[in-house]
């Protein structure tokens, strides 16, 4: 239902006309029965302008320099410094994180704004041609599935969890006790402190500082990964290099330069430097070139940089993620993110090669 009201200039709340209650802007959408949309500022309008657009226009009126040193943080790497501000949203970026070779001289929109505009246009087309869309869906389901669609994470899917020892998912929220949960920093399994003691795995008197591992296997996996991170660039084997040269020859690709092909493993939490940040930023740009942003519906945060930099978003923990890159003559051409769960299980959710290097 469509609701209207007046904004209280002192409390910033909305006095709803239907019930005379003051509702905060963040919950006014839910008050109207549209809690599932979770984007109130895009759907509340003042004078024909959404609150989202209004906030952006006010931000522009503050005359924030698009090329000055900013006290903010880059939306990709979350580091400060010389940032470029998007003209469509409050996000800011390092040039190398976008990436751009130089600062644009005209209006510039970030990947997220372009993504939203594209899918809003697609959504309008679908709404305008709803009946045709139904017929197409009935006639060509495979074509419909093959079309690229916006990837938005609305709700976390329920997965089997809880303590591996007792299979219970209850936990103690405050203080320290038998039902306090501790998470292994390698396999990400959650254990009750009391269950660890009962099974004679560990007798913890308090939560340890720093990393904690549930057993020698996870410690060994972490040690191997840590050593790979510290090792840095590793040349590929001669046999693999021969395969690449053979494929180039079959495709008629003339290479007047040597092929210096290397790979490396990175983890921002284990080893952070300007060199690593530049490589991870390049990995983000390759993923954004090949995939739509995977955006959390509640926070509007993109999962891809969070996975690469090992950050957490609400209930999503990416601390155990590692990023692998393949470089040719010091240029990143392929990248992937992975996570190890013990010796036998690993996940590799995203792998991509830049457009110029595909097929090589």
mmCIF file of N, CA, C and O in Angstrom, residues 41-46 48-55:
data_model
loop_
_atom_site.group_PDB
_atom_site.id
_atom_site.type_symbol
_atom_site.label_atom_id
_atom_site.label_comp_id
_atom_site.label_asym_id
_atom_site.label_seq_id
_atom_site.Cartn_x
_atom_site.Cartn_y
_atom_site.Cartn_z
ATOM 1 N N UNK A 41 15.220 3.801 1.369
ATOM 2 C CA UNK A 41 15.604 5.124 0.879
ATOM 3 C C UNK A 41 15.478 5.250 -0.643
ATOM 4 O O UNK A 41 15.498 6.349 -1.176
ATOM 5 N N UNK A 42 15.353 4.111 -1.323
ATOM 6 C CA UNK A 42 15.107 4.160 -2.763
ATOM 7 C C UNK A 42 13.619 4.301 -3.076
ATOM 8 O O UNK A 42 13.242 4.691 -4.176
ATOM 9 N N UNK A 43 12.754 3.979 -2.103
ATOM 10 C CA UNK A 43 11.321 3.947 -2.360
ATOM 11 C C UNK A 43 10.521 4.951 -1.528
ATOM 12 O O UNK A 43 9.301 4.935 -1.556
ATOM 13 N N UNK A 44 11.212 5.802 -0.778
ATOM 14 C CA UNK A 44 10.550 6.906 -0.078
ATOM 15 C C UNK A 44 10.908 8.188 -0.822
ATOM 16 O O UNK A 44 12.083 8.481 -1.043
ATOM 17 N N UNK A 45 9.869 8.940 -1.228
ATOM 18 C CA UNK A 45 10.073 10.123 -2.060
ATOM 19 C C UNK A 45 9.664 11.394 -1.328
ATOM 20 O O UNK A 45 8.670 11.413 -0.607
ATOM 21 N N UNK A 46 10.459 12.422 -1.483
ATOM 22 C CA UNK A 46 10.145 13.744 -0.931
ATOM 23 C C UNK A 46 10.207 14.744 -2.075
ATOM 24 O O UNK A 46 11.276 14.959 -2.659
ATOM 25 N N UNK A 48 9.005 14.364 -5.021
ATOM 26 C CA UNK A 48 9.257 13.671 -6.277
ATOM 27 C C UNK A 48 10.661 13.101 -6.411
ATOM 28 O O UNK A 48 10.994 12.519 -7.436
ATOM 29 N N UNK A 49 11.486 13.269 -5.386
ATOM 30 C CA UNK A 49 12.862 12.767 -5.412
ATOM 31 C C UNK A 49 13.033 11.752 -4.300
ATOM 32 O O UNK A 49 12.606 11.988 -3.166
ATOM 33 N N UNK A 50 13.649 10.600 -4.603
ATOM 34 C CA UNK A 50 13.870 9.594 -3.566
ATOM 35 C C UNK A 50 14.878 10.117 -2.545
ATOM 36 O O UNK A 50 15.732 10.952 -2.860
ATOM 37 N N UNK A 51 14.781 9.603 -1.325
ATOM 38 C CA UNK A 51 15.720 10.017 -0.289
ATOM 39 C C UNK A 51 17.147 9.648 -0.660
ATOM 40 O O UNK A 51 18.106 10.325 -0.283
ATOM 41 N N UNK A 52 17.297 8.561 -1.426
ATOM 42 C CA UNK A 52 18.624 8.158 -1.885
ATOM 43 C C UNK A 52 19.211 9.215 -2.823
ATOM 44 O O UNK A 52 20.363 9.643 -2.663
ATOM 45 N N UNK A 53 18.397 9.642 -3.813
ATOM 46 C CA UNK A 53 18.862 10.680 -4.741
ATOM 47 C C UNK A 53 19.100 11.995 -4.024
ATOM 48 O O UNK A 53 20.028 12.748 -4.341
ATOM 49 N N UNK A 54 18.261 12.285 -3.033
ATOM 50 C CA UNK A 54 18.400 13.522 -2.276
ATOM 51 C C UNK A 54 19.722 13.547 -1.511
ATOM 52 O O UNK A 54 20.424 14.563 -1.476
ATOM 53 N N UNK A 55 20.080 12.413 -0.913
ATOM 54 C CA UNK A 55 21.331 12.361 -0.153
ATOM 55 C C UNK A 55 22.538 12.530 -1.070
ATOM 56 O O UNK A 55 23.523 13.167 -0.705
#
